[in-house]
Coordinates of C-alpha atoms in Angstrom, one line a residue:
M1 CA 116.6 70.3 114.7
K2 CA 116.1 69.5 111.0
N3 CA 113.0 69.2 108.9
S4 CA 112.0 66.3 106.7
N5 CA 114.3 67.7 103.9
G6 CA 117.3 67.6 106.2
Y7 CA 117.7 71.4 106.5
P8 CA 117.7 73.2 109.9
N9 CA 114.4 74.6 111.0
T10 CA 116.3 77.8 112.0
R11 CA 117.4 78.5 108.4
W12 CA 114.8 81.3 108.0
L13 CA 116.0 82.9 111.2
M14 CA 119.6 82.8 110.0
L15 CA 118.5 84.2 106.6
A16 CA 116.8 87.1 108.4
A17 CA 119.9 87.7 110.5
V18 CA 122.2 87.7 107.4
T19 CA 119.8 90.0 105.6
A20 CA 119.6 92.3 108.6
G21 CA 123.4 92.3 108.6
Q22 CA 123.4 93.4 105.0
V23 CA 121.0 96.2 105.8
M24 CA 123.5 97.3 108.4
I25 CA 126.3 97.2 105.9
G26 CA 124.3 99.2 103.4
T27 CA 123.5 101.8 106.0
T28 CA 127.1 102.1 107.3
M29 CA 128.5 102.1 103.8
I30 CA 126.6 105.1 102.7
C31 CA 126.3 107.1 105.9
Y32 CA 129.2 109.4 105.1
A33 CA 128.0 110.3 101.5
P34 CA 125.5 113.0 102.4
I35 CA 127.9 114.8 104.6
L36 CA 131.2 114.5 102.7
G37 CA 131.1 118.2 101.6
I38 CA 130.6 119.3 105.2
I39 CA 133.4 117.0 106.5
S40 CA 135.8 118.2 103.7
K41 CA 135.2 121.9 104.8
D42 CA 135.5 121.1 108.5
I43 CA 138.9 119.3 108.2
G44 CA 140.3 121.3 105.3
V45 CA 140.5 118.7 102.5
T46 CA 138.9 118.3 99.1
V47 CA 135.7 116.3 98.7
G48 CA 137.7 113.8 96.6
E49 CA 140.2 113.2 99.4
I50 CA 137.5 112.6 102.0
S51 CA 135.5 110.5 99.5
A52 CA 138.5 108.2 99.0
A53 CA 139.2 108.1 102.7
A54 CA 135.6 107.4 103.8
M55 CA 134.3 105.3 101.0
G56 CA 137.4 103.6 99.5
T57 CA 138.8 102.6 102.9
V58 CA 135.7 100.8 104.1
I59 CA 135.2 98.9 100.8
M60 CA 138.8 97.7 100.7
A61 CA 138.7 96.7 104.4
A62 CA 135.5 94.8 103.8
A63 CA 137.0 93.0 100.8
F64 CA 140.0 91.8 102.7
S65 CA 138.0 91.0 105.8
S66 CA 135.5 88.9 103.7
I67 CA 138.4 86.8 102.4
L68 CA 139.9 86.3 105.8
S69 CA 136.5 85.5 107.3
G70 CA 136.2 82.1 105.6
P71 CA 138.3 80.1 108.1
I72 CA 136.6 82.0 111.0
L73 CA 133.2 81.0 109.7
D74 CA 134.3 77.4 109.4
K75 CA 135.6 77.4 112.9
F76 CA 132.9 79.4 114.8
G77 CA 129.8 79.2 112.6
V78 CA 127.4 81.7 111.2
A79 CA 125.7 82.9 114.3
R80 CA 128.9 83.8 116.2
S81 CA 130.5 85.3 113.1
I82 CA 127.5 87.5 112.3
T83 CA 127.4 88.6 115.9
V84 CA 131.1 89.5 116.1
G85 CA 131.0 91.2 112.7
A86 CA 128.0 93.3 113.7
L87 CA 129.7 94.2 117.0
I88 CA 132.9 95.3 115.3
T89 CA 130.9 97.4 112.8
T90 CA 128.9 98.9 115.7
I91 CA 132.1 99.9 117.4
G92 CA 133.1 101.8 114.3
V93 CA 129.7 103.5 114.0
L94 CA 129.9 104.6 117.7
L95 CA 133.4 106.0 117.2
A96 CA 132.5 107.9 114.1
P97 CA 131.2 111.0 115.8
V98 CA 134.2 111.2 118.1
F99 CA 136.9 110.4 115.5
D100 CA 136.0 112.9 112.8
N101 CA 138.7 115.6 113.1
S102 CA 141.1 114.3 110.4
I103 CA 141.4 112.0 107.5
K104 CA 143.5 109.6 109.6
Q105 CA 140.7 109.3 112.2
I106 CA 138.1 108.8 109.6
V107 CA 140.2 106.1 107.9
I108 CA 140.6 104.3 111.3
V109 CA 136.8 104.4 111.9
R110 CA 136.1 103.1 108.4
L111 CA 138.7 100.4 108.7
I112 CA 136.9 99.2 111.8
M113 CA 133.6 99.2 110.0
G114 CA 134.9 97.4 107.0
I115 CA 136.6 94.7 109.1
G116 CA 133.2 94.1 110.7
W117 CA 131.5 93.7 107.4
G118 CA 133.7 90.8 106.3
P119 CA 132.2 88.0 108.5
V120 CA 128.6 89.3 107.8
T121 CA 129.1 89.3 104.0
A122 CA 130.9 85.9 104.0
C123 CA 128.0 84.3 105.9
T124 CA 125.7 84.7 103.0
S125 CA 127.2 81.9 100.9
M126 CA 127.4 79.6 103.8
V127 CA 123.7 80.1 104.8
A128 CA 122.6 79.5 101.2
A129 CA 124.8 76.5 100.6
R130 CA 124.4 74.6 103.9
W131 CA 120.9 75.5 104.9
F132 CA 118.8 75.8 101.8
P133 CA 118.0 73.4 98.9
V134 CA 119.5 74.2 95.5
E135 CA 116.1 75.6 94.2
K136 CA 116.0 78.2 97.0
R137 CA 119.6 79.5 96.9
G138 CA 118.8 82.1 94.3
M139 CA 116.0 83.4 96.5
V140 CA 118.5 83.5 99.4
A141 CA 121.0 85.5 97.4
G142 CA 118.3 87.9 96.2
M143 CA 117.0 88.6 99.7
V144 CA 120.5 89.2 101.0
G145 CA 121.4 91.4 98.1
A146 CA 118.2 93.4 98.6
G147 CA 119.3 94.0 102.2
I148 CA 122.3 96.1 101.1
S149 CA 120.0 98.2 98.9
L150 CA 117.5 98.6 101.6
G151 CA 120.3 99.8 104.0
I152 CA 121.4 102.4 101.4
I153 CA 117.9 103.7 101.1
L154 CA 117.5 104.0 104.8

């Protein structure tokens, strides 16, 4: 259902969902940082090596996944794409405590997380462009951007 301006009544719910997705991304992005020193000692690598594996991998996977998510968003829509992205990321998060014995295992887990981020991140532009008037799009971008920062803080 649409309001008198022609925008869906559910746009605020979708904005909340996208922002919550960005909070999840921020949290999963930074989750390894406080324990990189411990992990490096446990698996016998330098902090630099584990940093590159844990942080670099997830960022690169997210970048490629975001690009590839465009056609998926067009075909399946925002709600399904956010749901699938969040589920993929959750699988990575759940595997993290089990797959932590080597850099290879950590890279696999972080690849899964990053692949899940793509659809969630790509949804932001679609929500802003399709569901909000031009004068509200900056606010949409700001709220979603704040979601990542909030996730990092948490």
